[in-house]
């Protein structure tokens, strides 16, 4: 069976992305702890790794990123507030490049042919979620291993995301609901670090709208 | 003064690359500890950071890479031997992509315009040292921050290396010797982790040859 490495945040996007690939790939999950406020994500990944039958699951501490990023964005800053609509302050500079470079290094080691992250068409405001970025990054990584690929020591990788397939968040939810049933409501989307989803941050808002669009009754418990 | 982030290994290449840029940039060094056998590199970086007047110097522990890489290459494997001539087993898959993604994330945060690594024309067997890779990676990273760049929140970065300027290891040594004097011999090149340079691994061999080509008497102490 072909292998895929999945950047696995415990959010609804990456969990549902796995639902799309589960029958075709042997899956290796990689979760990054980078000093984000929402560390509820991390604990969610462990149970979903089991539920989705990942072959291996690594939790990688890159807490040093919090110090490097400082107050450049609201997700790692301890001072700045999280807005309810998209603002560029939410964008963590090339966060996905950091995640995907480590995930791809592992993929070359495992001889996996696919590296996956959960970006979808609703992530259009995030430049490191768009297909143009994924395509260029994939090309750069394969260039960085070109001799190994040409001599068949390594496998060429493709960076796959729902966005590159034209899939929206509600497409992901529909598929995820089929595979996961009600446990889909235990995924974590909120940017804050509270016991329940805050219900007001940009990410909670997107979650609510996507469940509605998917025609799935949203059983997530929100604070507001 | 413009800012540059330098991937700073304590080896002769990155130390001498800084010698080229020192007068034009305010320099921020970033050193990665990734489970390489040659951890002598790390201690060398601290004294060179001071000597070269780096504005900041961060030592980043990415020891998890050793586990991800496993036995895929001789530099992180605890089983495999290091050869004296180039073999593909020395290539750590897209190691420079991992280093450069973290360094570039920091560069976007600092509003630095240059990200530097010490690859030179002698590194032609390493695909992630070649200009084609650096150029594609730079393009991917800037694509990943394109909205921030277009709206002037972030600065576009360039990935600079001596290789992209057509400079060889001996060009670097000549320039480094001028700036650093005899302390250049305290840089660390060896792949092994012994008290002195082993004198027989591929990297020690390249060092010896480059000093000879540069016409600089090599005062490095080698075991052989």
Short mmCIF file of C-alpha atoms in Angstrom, two decimals:
data_model
loop_
_atom_site.label_atom_id
_atom_site.label_comp_id
_atom_site.label_asym_id
_atom_site.label_seq_id
_atom_site.Cartn_x
_atom_site.Cartn_y
_atom_site.Cartn_z
CA UNK A 1 0.00 0.00 0.00
CA UNK A 2 1.26 3.48 -0.80
CA UNK A 3 2.29 5.64 2.16
CA UNK A 4 1.23 9.20 3.01
CA UNK A 5 2.48 11.54 5.75
CA UNK A 6 -0.28 13.77 7.13
CA UNK A 7 0.18 17.06 8.98
CA UNK A 8 -2.39 16.22 11.61
CA UNK A 9 -3.57 19.10 13.77
CA UNK A 10 -6.63 17.51 15.39
CA UNK A 11 -8.73 20.17 13.74
CA UNK A 12 -11.71 19.20 11.65
CA UNK A 13 -9.85 19.86 8.37
CA UNK A 14 -6.92 17.48 8.82
CA UNK A 15 -9.08 14.82 10.47
CA UNK A 16 -11.56 14.90 7.59
CA UNK A 17 -8.77 15.05 5.00
CA UNK A 18 -7.60 11.70 6.38
CA UNK A 19 -11.14 10.35 5.89
CA UNK A 20 -10.68 11.02 2.16
CA UNK A 21 -7.39 9.11 1.94
CA UNK A 22 -7.89 6.37 4.50
CA UNK A 23 -8.86 3.62 2.07
CA UNK A 24 -6.01 4.30 -0.37
CA UNK A 25 -2.96 5.01 1.79
CA UNK A 26 -1.09 3.73 4.81
CA UNK A 27 -1.09 6.89 6.92
CA UNK A 28 1.65 8.42 9.09
CA UNK A 29 0.49 11.39 11.20
CA UNK A 30 2.68 14.25 12.38
CA UNK A 31 1.38 16.81 14.88
CA UNK A 32 3.20 20.03 15.68
CA UNK A 33 3.15 21.79 19.00
CA UNK A 34 4.46 25.27 18.17
CA UNK A 35 3.29 27.38 21.08
CA UNK A 36 -0.17 27.99 19.64
CA UNK A 37 -2.79 29.06 22.18
CA UNK A 38 -5.06 26.22 21.13
CA UNK A 39 -3.20 23.32 22.71
CA UNK A 40 -6.52 21.45 22.99
CA UNK A 41 -5.71 20.51 19.39
CA UNK A 42 -2.85 18.31 20.56
CA UNK A 43 -4.89 16.09 22.87
CA UNK A 44 -7.57 15.69 20.19
CA UNK A 45 -4.96 14.30 17.76
CA UNK A 46 -4.15 11.31 19.96
CA UNK A 47 -7.66 9.87 20.00
CA UNK A 48 -8.24 10.58 16.30
CA UNK A 49 -4.93 8.91 15.40
CA UNK A 50 -6.32 5.71 16.96
CA UNK A 51 -9.82 6.13 15.57
CA UNK A 52 -8.50 6.65 12.03
CA UNK A 53 -5.99 3.82 12.27
CA UNK A 54 -2.81 5.78 11.60
CA UNK A 55 0.16 3.45 11.24
CA UNK A 56 2.36 5.84 13.24
CA UNK A 57 1.72 9.16 14.96
CA UNK A 58 4.47 11.55 16.03
CA UNK A 59 3.96 14.63 18.17
CA UNK A 60 6.74 17.07 17.45
CA UNK A 61 7.63 19.91 19.80
CA UNK A 62 8.65 22.99 17.88
CA UNK A 63 7.90 25.33 20.78
CA UNK A 64 10.92 27.42 19.72
CA UNK A 65 8.73 28.80 16.92
CA UNK A 66 6.75 30.79 19.51
CA UNK A 67 9.91 32.68 20.44
CA UNK A 68 10.95 33.17 16.80
CA UNK A 69 7.48 34.42 15.81
CA UNK A 70 7.12 36.71 18.85
CA UNK A 71 4.27 39.17 18.36
CA UNK A 72 4.24 38.89 14.55
CA UNK A 73 0.77 37.30 14.66
CA UNK A 74 -2.11 36.80 17.09
CA UNK A 75 -1.87 33.02 17.32
CA UNK A 76 1.53 32.90 19.00
CA UNK A 77 1.50 36.33 20.67
CA UNK A 78 0.57 36.44 24.31
CA UNK A 79 -0.42 40.11 24.00
CA UNK A 80 -2.59 40.32 20.90
CA UNK A 81 -6.29 39.45 20.72
CA UNK A 82 -7.83 37.03 18.23
CA UNK A 83 -10.30 38.72 15.87
CA UNK A 84 -13.67 37.25 14.86
CA UNK A 85 -13.19 37.94 11.16
CA UNK A 86 -10.14 37.34 9.00
CA UNK A 87 -7.33 39.84 9.48
CA UNK A 88 -3.75 39.39 8.30
CA UNK A 89 -2.70 39.37 11.97
CA UNK A 90 -3.96 35.76 12.13
CA UNK A 91 -1.46 34.62 9.50
CA UNK A 92 1.54 32.86 11.08
CA UNK A 93 4.33 33.48 8.51
CA UNK A 94 4.95 30.38 6.35
CA UNK A 95 3.79 28.13 9.15
CA UNK A 96 2.81 25.50 6.62
CA UNK A 97 6.28 25.60 5.05
CA UNK A 98 7.79 24.73 8.43
CA UNK A 99 5.28 21.90 9.00
CA UNK A 100 5.56 20.58 5.44
CA UNK A 101 9.36 20.64 5.33
CA UNK A 102 9.60 18.42 8.42
CA UNK A 103 6.72 16.22 7.21
CA UNK A 104 8.37 15.87 3.78
CA UNK A 105 11.77 15.03 5.27
CA UNK A 106 9.99 12.19 7.06
CA UNK A 107 8.18 11.23 3.85
CA UNK A 108 11.49 10.87 1.95
CA UNK A 109 12.80 8.71 4.80
CA UNK A 110 9.69 6.47 4.74
CA UNK A 111 9.51 6.35 0.93
CA UNK A 112 6.03 7.88 1.12
CA UNK A 113 4.72 9.47 -2.07
CA UNK A 114 2.17 11.87 -0.58
CA UNK A 115 2.41 14.63 2.02
CA UNK A 116 -0.96 15.91 3.17
CA UNK A 117 -2.22 19.03 4.89
CA UNK A 118 -5.80 20.05 5.55
CA UNK A 119 -6.06 23.31 3.56
CA UNK A 120 -9.37 23.70 1.69
CA UNK A 121 -11.00 26.27 -0.58
CA UNK A 122 -12.27 28.27 2.41
CA UNK A 123 -8.65 28.99 3.41
CA UNK A 124 -8.21 31.38 0.50
CA UNK A 125 -7.09 34.27 2.74
CA UNK A 126 -4.12 32.24 3.93
CA UNK A 127 -1.46 32.33 1.21
CA UNK A 128 0.34 29.26 2.59
CA UNK A 129 -2.88 27.26 2.19
CA UNK A 130 -3.36 27.99 -1.52
CA UNK A 131 -2.53 25.48 -4.30
CA UNK A 132 0.01 27.89 -5.86
CA UNK A 133 2.10 27.65 -2.69
CA UNK A 134 1.73 23.87 -2.30
CA UNK A 135 2.76 23.35 -5.90
CA UNK A 136 5.86 25.54 -5.66
CA UNK A 137 6.89 23.99 -2.35
CA UNK A 138 6.51 20.46 -3.69
CA UNK A 139 8.62 21.38 -6.68
CA UNK A 140 11.32 22.90 -4.43
CA UNK A 141 11.43 19.85 -2.14
CA UNK A 142 11.69 17.39 -5.03
CA UNK A 143 14.46 19.58 -6.49
CA UNK A 144 16.23 19.27 -3.13
CA UNK A 145 16.19 15.46 -3.46
CA UNK A 146 16.41 15.25 -7.25
CA UNK A 147 19.46 13.00 -7.44
CA UNK A 148 17.97 10.57 -4.91
CA UNK A 149 14.72 10.55 -6.89
CA UNK A 150 16.43 10.06 -10.25
CA UNK A 151 18.50 7.20 -8.89
CA UNK A 152 15.39 5.62 -7.25
CA UNK A 153 16.81 5.87 -3.72
CA UNK A 154 13.94 8.24 -2.80
CA UNK A 155 10.35 8.61 -4.02
CA UNK A 156 9.12 11.88 -5.54
CA UNK A 157 6.49 13.44 -3.28
CA UNK A 158 3.25 15.24 -4.01
CA UNK A 159 1.84 17.73 -1.52
CA UNK A 160 -1.89 16.97 -1.38
CA UNK A 161 -4.55 19.16 0.13
CA UNK A 162 -8.33 19.27 -0.25
CA UNK A 163 -7.78 22.80 -1.68
CA UNK A 164 -5.75 21.35 -4.57
CA UNK A 165 -8.72 19.04 -5.29
CA UNK A 166 -11.21 21.94 -5.13
CA UNK A 167 -12.79 20.65 -1.91
CA UNK A 168 -14.44 23.02 0.58
CA UNK A 169 -14.70 22.73 4.36
CA UNK A 170 -18.30 21.51 4.03
CA UNK A 171 -17.20 18.83 1.51
CA UNK A 172 -14.69 17.69 4.14
CA UNK A 173 -17.35 17.66 6.85
CA UNK A 174 -19.73 15.54 4.78
CA UNK A 175 -17.06 12.94 4.09
CA UNK A 176 -15.74 13.08 7.67
CA UNK A 177 -19.24 12.60 9.14
CA UNK A 178 -19.66 9.42 7.08
CA UNK A 179 -16.37 7.95 8.32
CA UNK A 180 -16.37 9.24 11.90
CA UNK A 181 -20.03 9.59 12.85
CA UNK A 182 -20.67 11.83 15.84
CA UNK A 183 -17.05 11.74 16.98
CA UNK A 184 -16.46 14.42 14.34
CA UNK A 185 -17.78 16.90 16.92
CA UNK A 186 -14.79 16.11 19.12
CA UNK A 187 -12.40 17.69 16.59
CA UNK A 188 -11.06 21.05 17.72
CA UNK A 189 -11.24 24.21 15.61
CA UNK A 190 -11.11 27.06 18.13
CA UNK A 191 -8.09 29.43 18.21
CA UNK A 192 -8.56 30.08 21.94
CA UNK A 193 -7.57 27.67 24.70
CA UNK A 194 -10.81 27.24 26.64
CA UNK A 195 -12.62 24.10 27.79
CA UNK A 196 -15.20 24.45 25.04
CA UNK A 197 -15.08 26.10 21.61
CA UNK A 198 -15.39 29.87 22.17
CA UNK A 199 -17.89 30.16 19.33
CA UNK A 200 -16.81 33.67 18.31
CA UNK A 201 -13.28 33.51 16.85
CA UNK A 202 -12.81 33.39 13.06
CA UNK A 203 -12.19 29.66 13.14
CA UNK A 204 -15.29 28.84 15.25
CA UNK A 205 -17.36 30.98 12.89
CA UNK A 206 -16.04 29.09 9.87
CA UNK A 207 -16.83 25.79 11.58
CA UNK A 208 -20.44 26.79 12.31
CA UNK A 209 -21.04 28.00 8.75
CA UNK A 210 -19.48 24.88 7.21
CA UNK A 211 -21.64 22.46 9.24
CA UNK A 212 -24.69 24.45 8.16
CA UNK A 213 -23.64 24.35 4.49
CA UNK A 214 -22.96 20.62 4.75
CA UNK A 215 -26.47 20.04 6.10
CA UNK A 216 -25.03 18.37 9.20
CA UNK A 217 -26.59 19.31 12.54
CA UNK A 218 -23.73 20.82 14.55
CA UNK A 219 -23.47 19.10 17.95
CA UNK A 220 -20.28 20.98 18.94
CA UNK A 221 -20.62 22.67 22.33
CA UNK A 222 -19.83 26.36 21.99
CA UNK A 223 -19.48 28.88 24.82
CA UNK A 224 -21.39 31.46 22.73
CA UNK B 1 20.81 48.63 8.05
CA UNK B 2 19.23 45.71 6.21
CA UNK B 3 18.81 42.50 8.16
CA UNK B 4 19.86 38.94 7.24
CA UNK B 5 19.15 35.63 8.98
CA UNK B 6 22.04 33.16 8.67
CA UNK B 7 21.85 29.39 9.05
CA UNK B 8 24.97 29.20 11.14
CA UNK B 9 26.48 25.76 11.62
CA UNK B 10 29.88 26.71 13.01
CA UNK B 11 31.43 25.06 9.99
CA UNK B 12 33.92 26.93 7.86
CA UNK B 13 31.33 27.57 5.10
CA UNK B 14 28.69 29.41 7.14
CA UNK B 15 31.30 31.26 9.20
CA UNK B 16 33.06 32.49 6.05
CA UNK B 17 29.74 33.29 4.33
CA UNK B 18 29.09 35.72 7.18
CA UNK B 19 32.48 37.31 6.49
CA UNK B 20 31.16 38.22 3.03
CA UNK B 21 28.01 39.88 4.36
CA UNK B 22 29.20 41.37 7.64
CA UNK B 23 29.72 44.92 6.39
CA UNK B 24 26.37 45.16 4.60
CA UNK B 25 23.86 43.46 6.92
CA UNK B 26 22.79 43.29 10.51
CA UNK B 27 23.10 39.55 11.11
CA UNK B 28 20.88 37.12 13.01
CA UNK B 29 22.33 33.63 13.42
CA UNK B 30 20.33 30.44 13.78
CA UNK B 31 22.03 27.13 14.66
CA UNK B 32 20.28 23.77 14.45
CA UNK B 33 20.99 20.83 16.66
CA UNK B 34 19.38 17.92 14.79
CA UNK B 35 21.07 14.89 16.24
CA UNK B 36 24.09 15.08 13.92
CA UNK B 37 27.13 13.19 15.13
CA UNK B 38 29.26 16.32 14.88
CA UNK B 39 27.95 18.21 17.89
CA UNK B 40 31.33 19.99 18.14
CA UNK B 41 29.75 22.27 15.54
CA UNK B 42 27.34 23.66 18.12
CA UNK B 43 29.96 24.84 20.60
CA UNK B 44 31.98 26.44 17.79
CA UNK B 45 28.98 28.57 16.79
CA UNK B 46 28.83 30.36 20.13
CA UNK B 47 32.31 31.82 19.97
CA UNK B 48 32.00 32.72 16.27
CA UNK B 49 28.65 34.45 16.92
CA UNK B 50 30.52 36.80 19.28
CA UNK B 51 33.58 37.16 17.08
CA UNK B 52 31.49 38.06 14.04
CA UNK B 53 29.24 40.44 15.97
CA UNK B 54 25.90 38.75 15.30
CA UNK B 55 23.04 40.87 16.61
CA UNK B 56 21.24 37.75 17.90
CA UNK B 57 22.10 34.05 17.92
CA UNK B 58 19.53 31.30 18.52
CA UNK B 59 20.37 27.64 19.03
CA UNK B 60 17.38 25.58 18.02
CA UNK B 61 16.92 22.00 19.14
CA UNK B 62 15.34 19.91 16.40
CA UNK B 63 16.61 16.64 17.85
CA UNK B 64 13.33 15.02 16.74
CA UNK B 65 14.76 15.00 13.20
CA UNK B 66 17.17 12.24 14.23
CA UNK B 67 14.21 9.98 14.99
CA UNK B 68 12.35 10.96 11.81
CA UNK B 69 15.45 10.42 9.65
CA UNK B 70 16.38 7.12 11.31
CA UNK B 71 18.92 5.20 9.23
CA UNK B 72 18.10 7.01 5.96
CA UNK B 73 21.57 8.59 5.93
CA UNK B 74 24.96 8.17 7.61
CA UNK B 75 24.97 11.54 9.42
CA UNK B 76 22.03 10.79 11.72
CA UNK B 77 22.27 6.99 11.79
CA UNK B 78 24.00 5.43 14.75
CA UNK B 79 24.71 2.26 12.75
CA UNK B 80 26.12 3.44 9.44
CA UNK B 81 29.71 4.47 8.79
CA UNK B 82 30.77 7.78 7.25
CA UNK B 83 32.56 7.34 3.91
CA UNK B 84 35.67 9.27 2.85
CA UNK B 85 34.33 10.13 -0.61
CA UNK B 86 30.91 11.39 -1.59
CA UNK B 87 28.16 8.78 -1.54
CA UNK B 88 24.42 9.51 -1.59
CA UNK B 89 24.23 7.96 1.90
CA UNK B 90 25.68 11.26 3.24
CA UNK B 91 22.70 13.26 1.94
CA UNK B 92 20.24 14.05 4.74
CA UNK B 93 16.92 14.40 2.85
CA UNK B 94 15.96 18.08 2.35
CA UNK B 95 17.84 19.03 5.49
CA UNK B 96 18.35 22.52 4.11
CA UNK B 97 14.60 22.91 3.46
CA UNK B 98 13.96 22.23 7.15
CA UNK B 99 16.65 24.70 8.23
CA UNK B 100 15.64 27.35 5.70
CA UNK B 101 11.91 27.17 6.44
CA UNK B 102 12.50 27.90 10.13
CA UNK B 103 15.13 30.56 9.32
CA UNK B 104 12.77 32.18 6.79
CA UNK B 105 9.84 32.19 9.22
CA UNK B 106 12.12 34.12 11.59
CA UNK B 107 13.20 36.41 8.72
CA UNK B 108 9.57 37.34 7.94
CA UNK B 109 9.04 38.08 11.63
CA UNK B 110 12.16 40.30 11.79
CA UNK B 111 11.49 41.96 8.43
CA UNK B 112 14.83 40.68 7.18
CA UNK B 113 15.31 40.60 3.42
CA UNK B 114 18.01 37.94 3.18
CA UNK B 115 18.23 34.33 4.39
CA UNK B 116 21.70 32.86 4.14
CA UNK B 117 23.17 29.39 4.09
CA UNK B 118 26.75 28.37 3.44
CA UNK B 119 26.38 26.21 0.30
CA UNK B 120 29.17 26.79 -2.26
CA UNK B 121 30.12 25.46 -5.71
CA UNK B 122 31.94 22.49 -4.15
CA UNK B 123 28.61 21.23 -2.76
CA UNK B 124 27.42 20.22 -6.21
CA UNK B 125 26.68 16.61 -5.17
CA UNK B 126 24.15 17.81 -2.60
CA UNK B 127 20.94 18.72 -4.44
CA UNK B 128 19.66 20.87 -1.56
CA UNK B 129 22.79 23.02 -1.81
CA UNK B 130 22.36 23.90 -5.50
CA UNK B 131 21.07 27.27 -6.74
CA UNK B 132 18.11 25.60 -8.54
CA UNK B 133 16.83 24.41 -5.16
CA UNK B 134 17.45 27.71 -3.35
CA UNK B 135 15.67 29.63 -6.11
CA UNK B 136 12.59 27.37 -6.07
CA UNK B 137 12.42 27.36 -2.29
CA UNK B 138 12.68 31.16 -2.10
CA UNK B 139 9.88 31.44 -4.65
CA UNK B 140 7.69 29.00 -2.67
CA UNK B 141 8.26 30.83 0.63
CA UNK B 142 7.47 34.24 -0.87
CA UNK B 143 4.34 32.70 -2.42
CA UNK B 144 3.40 31.54 1.07
CA UNK B 145 3.54 35.13 2.34
CA UNK B 146 2.48 36.87 -0.86
CA UNK B 147 -0.43 38.86 0.59
CA UNK B 148 1.73 40.10 3.47
CA UNK B 149 4.44 41.09 0.99
CA UNK B 150 2.03 42.84 -1.39
CA UNK B 151 0.47 44.78 1.47
CA UNK B 152 3.92 45.70 2.85
CA UNK B 153 3.35 43.94 6.18
CA UNK B 154 6.25 41.57 5.37
CA UNK B 155 9.44 41.90 3.32
CA UNK B 156 10.12 39.61 0.36
CA UNK B 157 13.12 37.39 1.13
CA UNK B 158 16.01 36.22 -0.97
CA UNK B 159 17.83 32.99 -0.12
CA UNK B 160 21.52 33.81 -0.53
CA UNK B 161 24.35 31.32 -0.70
CA UNK B 162 27.93 31.56 -1.93
CA UNK B 163 26.90 28.92 -4.53
CA UNK B 164 24.34 31.32 -6.02
CA UNK B 165 27.19 33.85 -6.40
CA UNK B 166 29.49 31.28 -7.99
CA UNK B 167 31.83 31.20 -4.98
CA UNK B 168 33.87 28.10 -4.12
CA UNK B 169 35.01 26.84 -0.72
CA UNK B 170 38.48 28.27 -1.32
CA UNK B 171 36.97 31.69 -2.22
CA UNK B 172 35.17 31.53 1.14
CA UNK B 173 38.38 30.57 2.98
CA UNK B 174 40.33 33.47 1.44
CA UNK B 175 37.70 36.00 2.51
CA UNK B 176 37.23 34.33 5.93
CA UNK B 177 40.97 34.35 6.64
CA UNK B 178 41.08 38.12 6.02
CA UNK B 179 38.23 38.79 8.44
CA UNK B 180 38.98 36.14 11.08
CA UNK B 181 42.75 35.61 10.97
CA UNK B 182 43.93 32.38 12.55
CA UNK B 183 40.66 31.82 14.41
CA UNK B 184 39.36 30.42 11.10
CA UNK B 185 41.11 27.17 12.08
CA UNK B 186 38.74 26.83 15.03
CA UNK B 187 35.77 26.30 12.69
CA UNK B 188 34.55 22.72 12.61
CA UNK B 189 34.09 20.70 9.40
CA UNK B 190 34.40 17.07 10.49
CA UNK B 191 31.38 14.73 10.28
CA UNK B 192 32.64 12.63 13.20
CA UNK B 193 32.44 13.65 16.83
CA UNK B 194 36.05 13.41 18.01
CA UNK B 195 38.20 15.90 19.91
CA UNK B 196 40.07 16.82 16.76
CA UNK B 197 39.12 16.73 13.07
CA UNK B 198 39.34 13.08 11.95
CA UNK B 199 41.14 14.10 8.74
CA UNK B 200 39.69 11.26 6.66
CA UNK B 201 35.91 11.82 6.22
CA UNK B 202 34.60 13.45 3.04
CA UNK B 203 34.20 16.80 4.78
CA UNK B 204 37.73 16.83 6.28
CA UNK B 205 39.11 15.95 2.83
CA UNK B 206 37.23 18.85 1.24
CA UNK B 207 38.55 21.19 3.93
CA UNK B 208 42.17 20.17 3.36
CA UNK B 209 41.91 20.56 -0.42
CA UNK B 210 40.19 23.95 -0.17
CA UNK B 211 42.88 25.43 2.13
CA UNK B 212 45.48 24.23 -0.33
CA UNK B 213 43.64 25.75 -3.29
CA UNK B 214 43.21 29.03 -1.39
CA UNK B 215 46.96 29.17 -0.74
CA UNK B 216 46.32 29.36 3.01
CA UNK B 217 48.57 27.22 5.23
CA UNK B 218 46.17 24.87 7.03
CA UNK B 219 46.77 25.03 10.79
CA UNK B 220 43.79 22.76 11.62
CA UNK B 221 44.80 19.85 13.86
CA UNK B 222 43.79 16.56 12.22
CA UNK B 223 43.99 13.10 13.77
CA UNK B 224 45.25 11.74 10.43
#
